[in-house]
C-alpha atoms as a printed R data frame, in Angstrom:
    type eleno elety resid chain resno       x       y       z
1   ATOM     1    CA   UNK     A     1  -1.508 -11.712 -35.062
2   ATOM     2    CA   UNK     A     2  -4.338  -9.604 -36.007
3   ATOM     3    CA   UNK     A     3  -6.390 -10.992 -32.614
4   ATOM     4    CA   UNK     A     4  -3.342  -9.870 -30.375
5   ATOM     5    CA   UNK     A     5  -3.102  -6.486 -32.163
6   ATOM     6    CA   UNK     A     6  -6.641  -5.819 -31.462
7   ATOM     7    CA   UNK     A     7  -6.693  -6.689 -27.978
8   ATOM     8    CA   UNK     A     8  -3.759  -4.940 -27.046
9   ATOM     9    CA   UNK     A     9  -5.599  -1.810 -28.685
10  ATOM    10    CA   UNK     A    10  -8.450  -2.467 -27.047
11  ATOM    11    CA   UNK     A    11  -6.936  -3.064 -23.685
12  ATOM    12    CA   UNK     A    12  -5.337   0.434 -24.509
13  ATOM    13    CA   UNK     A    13  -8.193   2.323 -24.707
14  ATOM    14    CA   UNK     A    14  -9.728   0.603 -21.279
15  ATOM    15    CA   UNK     A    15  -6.163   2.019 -19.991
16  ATOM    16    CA   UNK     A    16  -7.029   5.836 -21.582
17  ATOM    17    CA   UNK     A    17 -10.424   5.451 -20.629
18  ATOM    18    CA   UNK     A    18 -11.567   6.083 -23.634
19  ATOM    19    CA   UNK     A    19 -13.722   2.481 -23.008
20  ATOM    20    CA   UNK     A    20 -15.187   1.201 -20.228
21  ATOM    21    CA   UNK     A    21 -13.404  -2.632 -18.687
22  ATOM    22    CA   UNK     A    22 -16.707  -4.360 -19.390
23  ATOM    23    CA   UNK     A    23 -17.007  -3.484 -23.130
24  ATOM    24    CA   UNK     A    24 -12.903  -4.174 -23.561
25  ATOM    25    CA   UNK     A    25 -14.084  -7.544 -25.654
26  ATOM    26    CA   UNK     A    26 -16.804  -5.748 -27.914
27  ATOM    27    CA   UNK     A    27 -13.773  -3.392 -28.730
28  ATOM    28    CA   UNK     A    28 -11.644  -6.035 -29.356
29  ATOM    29    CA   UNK     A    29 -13.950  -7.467 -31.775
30  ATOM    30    CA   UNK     A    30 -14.533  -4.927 -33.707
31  ATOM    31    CA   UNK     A    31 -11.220  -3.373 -33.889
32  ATOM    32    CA   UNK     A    32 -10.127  -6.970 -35.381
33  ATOM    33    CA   UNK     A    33 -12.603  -7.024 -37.684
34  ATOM    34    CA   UNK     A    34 -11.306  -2.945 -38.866
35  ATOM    35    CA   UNK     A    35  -8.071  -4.196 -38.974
36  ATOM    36    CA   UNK     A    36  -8.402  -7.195 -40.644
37  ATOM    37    CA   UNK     A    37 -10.451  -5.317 -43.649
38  ATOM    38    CA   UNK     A    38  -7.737  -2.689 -43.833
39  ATOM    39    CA   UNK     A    39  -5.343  -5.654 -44.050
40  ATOM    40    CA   UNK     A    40  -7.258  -7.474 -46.946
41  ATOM    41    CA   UNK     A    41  -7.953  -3.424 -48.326
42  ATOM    42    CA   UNK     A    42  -3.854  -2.792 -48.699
43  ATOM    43    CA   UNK     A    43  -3.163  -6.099 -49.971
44  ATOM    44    CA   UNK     A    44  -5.450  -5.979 -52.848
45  ATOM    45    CA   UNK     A    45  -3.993  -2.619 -53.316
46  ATOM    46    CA   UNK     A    46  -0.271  -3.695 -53.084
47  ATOM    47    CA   UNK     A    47  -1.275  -6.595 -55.545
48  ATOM    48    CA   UNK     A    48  -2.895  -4.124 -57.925
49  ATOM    49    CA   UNK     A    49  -0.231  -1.755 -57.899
50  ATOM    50    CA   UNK     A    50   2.376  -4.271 -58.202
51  ATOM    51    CA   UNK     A    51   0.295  -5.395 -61.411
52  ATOM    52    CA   UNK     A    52  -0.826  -2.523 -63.036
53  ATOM    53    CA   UNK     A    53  -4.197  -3.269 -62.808
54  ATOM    54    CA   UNK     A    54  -6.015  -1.257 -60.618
55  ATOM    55    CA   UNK     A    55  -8.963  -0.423 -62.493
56  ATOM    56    CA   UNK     A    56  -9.947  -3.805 -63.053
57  ATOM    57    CA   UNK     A    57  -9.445  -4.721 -59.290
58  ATOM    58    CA   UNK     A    58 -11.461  -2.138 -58.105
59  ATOM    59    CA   UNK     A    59 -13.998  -3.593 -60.657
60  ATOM    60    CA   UNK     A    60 -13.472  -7.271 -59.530
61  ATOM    61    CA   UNK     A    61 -13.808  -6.153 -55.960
62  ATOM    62    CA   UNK     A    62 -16.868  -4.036 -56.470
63  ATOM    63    CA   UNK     A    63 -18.630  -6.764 -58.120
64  ATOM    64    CA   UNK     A    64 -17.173  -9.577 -55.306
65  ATOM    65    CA   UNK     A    65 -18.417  -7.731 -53.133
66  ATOM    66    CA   UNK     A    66 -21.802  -7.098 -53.523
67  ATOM    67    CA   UNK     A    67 -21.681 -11.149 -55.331
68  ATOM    68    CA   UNK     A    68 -20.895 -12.187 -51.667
69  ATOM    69    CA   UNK     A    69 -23.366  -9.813 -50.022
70  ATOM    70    CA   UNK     A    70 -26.225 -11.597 -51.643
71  ATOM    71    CA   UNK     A    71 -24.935 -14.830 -52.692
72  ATOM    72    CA   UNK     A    72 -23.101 -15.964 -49.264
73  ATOM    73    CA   UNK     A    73 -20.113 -18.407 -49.583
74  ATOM    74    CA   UNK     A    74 -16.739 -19.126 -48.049
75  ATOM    75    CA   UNK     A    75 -15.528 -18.205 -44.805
76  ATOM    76    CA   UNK     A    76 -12.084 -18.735 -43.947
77  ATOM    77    CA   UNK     A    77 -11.561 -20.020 -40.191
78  ATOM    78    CA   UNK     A    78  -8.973 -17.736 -39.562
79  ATOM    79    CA   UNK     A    79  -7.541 -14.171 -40.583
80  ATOM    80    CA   UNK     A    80  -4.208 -15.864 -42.340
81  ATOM    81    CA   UNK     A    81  -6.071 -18.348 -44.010
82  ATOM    82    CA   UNK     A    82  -8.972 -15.494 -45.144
83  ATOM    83    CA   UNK     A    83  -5.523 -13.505 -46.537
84  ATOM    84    CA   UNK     A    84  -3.967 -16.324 -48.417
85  ATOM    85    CA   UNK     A    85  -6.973 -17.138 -49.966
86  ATOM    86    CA   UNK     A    86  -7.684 -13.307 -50.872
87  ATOM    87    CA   UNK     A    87  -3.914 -12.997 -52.114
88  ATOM    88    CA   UNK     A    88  -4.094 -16.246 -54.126
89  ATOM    89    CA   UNK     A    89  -7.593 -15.213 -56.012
90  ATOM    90    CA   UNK     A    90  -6.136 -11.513 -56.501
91  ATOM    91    CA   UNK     A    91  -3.018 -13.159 -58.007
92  ATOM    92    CA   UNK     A    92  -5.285 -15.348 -60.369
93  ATOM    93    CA   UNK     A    93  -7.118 -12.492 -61.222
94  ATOM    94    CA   UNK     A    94  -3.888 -10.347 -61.777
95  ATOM    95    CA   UNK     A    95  -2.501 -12.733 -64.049
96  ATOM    96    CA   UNK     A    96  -5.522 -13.319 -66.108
97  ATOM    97    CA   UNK     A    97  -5.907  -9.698 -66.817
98  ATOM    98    CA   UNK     A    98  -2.018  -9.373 -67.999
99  ATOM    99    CA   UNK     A    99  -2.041 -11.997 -69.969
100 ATOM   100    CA   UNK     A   100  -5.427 -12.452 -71.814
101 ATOM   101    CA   UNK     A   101  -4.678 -10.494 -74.778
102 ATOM   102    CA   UNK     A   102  -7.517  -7.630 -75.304
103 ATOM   103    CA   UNK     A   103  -9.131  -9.152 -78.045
104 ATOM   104    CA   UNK     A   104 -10.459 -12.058 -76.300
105 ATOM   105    CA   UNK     A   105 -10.776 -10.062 -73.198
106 ATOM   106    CA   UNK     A   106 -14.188  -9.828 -73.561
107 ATOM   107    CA   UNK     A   107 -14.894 -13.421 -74.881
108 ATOM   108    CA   UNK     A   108 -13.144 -14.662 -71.832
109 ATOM   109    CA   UNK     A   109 -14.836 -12.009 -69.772
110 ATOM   110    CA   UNK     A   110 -18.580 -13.148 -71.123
111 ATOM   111    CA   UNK     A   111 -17.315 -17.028 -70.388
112 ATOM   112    CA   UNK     A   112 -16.701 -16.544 -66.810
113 ATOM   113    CA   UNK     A   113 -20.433 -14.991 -66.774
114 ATOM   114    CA   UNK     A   114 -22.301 -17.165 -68.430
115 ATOM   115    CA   UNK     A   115 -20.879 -20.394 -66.156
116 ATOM   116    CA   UNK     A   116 -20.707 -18.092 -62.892
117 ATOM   117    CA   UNK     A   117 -24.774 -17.424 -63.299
118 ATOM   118    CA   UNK     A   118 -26.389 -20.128 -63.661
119 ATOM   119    CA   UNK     A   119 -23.953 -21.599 -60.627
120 ATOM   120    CA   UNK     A   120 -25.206 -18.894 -58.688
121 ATOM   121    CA   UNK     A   121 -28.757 -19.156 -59.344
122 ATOM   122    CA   UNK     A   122 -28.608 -22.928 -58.629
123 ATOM   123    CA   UNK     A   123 -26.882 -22.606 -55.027
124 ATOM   124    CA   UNK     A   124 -26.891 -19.350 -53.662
125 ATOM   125    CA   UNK     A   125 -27.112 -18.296 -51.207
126 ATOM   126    CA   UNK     A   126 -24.336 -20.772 -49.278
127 ATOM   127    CA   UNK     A   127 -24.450 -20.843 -46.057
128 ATOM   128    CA   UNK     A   128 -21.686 -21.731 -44.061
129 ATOM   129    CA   UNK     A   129 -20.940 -22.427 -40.405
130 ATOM   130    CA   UNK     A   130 -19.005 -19.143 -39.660
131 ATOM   131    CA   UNK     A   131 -22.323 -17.382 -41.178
132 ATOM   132    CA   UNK     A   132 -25.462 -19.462 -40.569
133 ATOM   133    CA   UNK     A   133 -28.619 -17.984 -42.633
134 ATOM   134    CA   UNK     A   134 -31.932 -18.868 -41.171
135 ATOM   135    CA   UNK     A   135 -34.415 -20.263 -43.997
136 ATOM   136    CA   UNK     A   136 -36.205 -16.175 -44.075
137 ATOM   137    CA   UNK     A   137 -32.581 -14.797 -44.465
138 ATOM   138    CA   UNK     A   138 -31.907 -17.599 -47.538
139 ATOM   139    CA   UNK     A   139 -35.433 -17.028 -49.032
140 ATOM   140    CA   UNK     A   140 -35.252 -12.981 -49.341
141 ATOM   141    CA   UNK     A   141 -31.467 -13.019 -50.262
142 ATOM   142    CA   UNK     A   142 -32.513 -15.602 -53.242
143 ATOM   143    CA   UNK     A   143 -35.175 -13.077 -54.546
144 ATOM   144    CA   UNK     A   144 -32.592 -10.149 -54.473
């Protein structure tokens, strides 16, 4: 879906001639990868909304964010399975922040920390075959 929207914008802009036949893939490419993140981008926003939790998902997302920068990890092998997971761990999250009450908010909170560092000290950064990292790449990102 996302792949065939792409294209056909690509293949667009070859027709405008806005971009040049050769460079119609590169386009294609990258226009997936834009729409794709704007996908994932309203989603988490729907989710939040939907929730009434969008502070806290722009703080989970902040954090996942630069987590995955540094630490590597999964890659889906396509765009619908990348969203499903993304909805699923939005929902998790969603649901965990509605229904933790606010006094052990924190306690909960600190939990999740204290098991997510040492996993990530111990394994990261994951490679994975979508996103090799050569053994330079894995030794700077494990300093950061």
């Amino acid at each position: 879906m996302v792949s065939k929207l792409a294209k056909n914008i690509a293949h667009f802009f070859v027709v405008q001639k806005i971009v040049e036949k050769p460079k119609e893939a590169i386009y294609a490419y990258g226009m997936e990868l834009l729409l794709s993140d704007v996908l994932n981008a309203l989603i988490v926003l729907l989710i939040s909304l939907i929730s009434h939790t969008l502070p806290a998902v722009i703080v989970f997302t902040a954090v996942f964010m630069g987590l995955r920068k540094f630490a590597g990890g999964y890659h889906a092998n396509s765009h619908l399975s990348c969203m499903f997971t993304l909805v699923v761990v939005m929902l998790i999250f969603s649901y965990g922040i509605c229904n933790v009450p606010e006094k052990y908010a924190w306690v909960v909170s600190m939990g999740f920390v204290v098991i997510s560092i040492p996993v990530v000290f111990n394994i990261a950064p994951v490679p994975h075959p979508n996103k090799p990292v050569s053994d330079e790449k894995k030794t700077k990102l494990r300093m950061r």
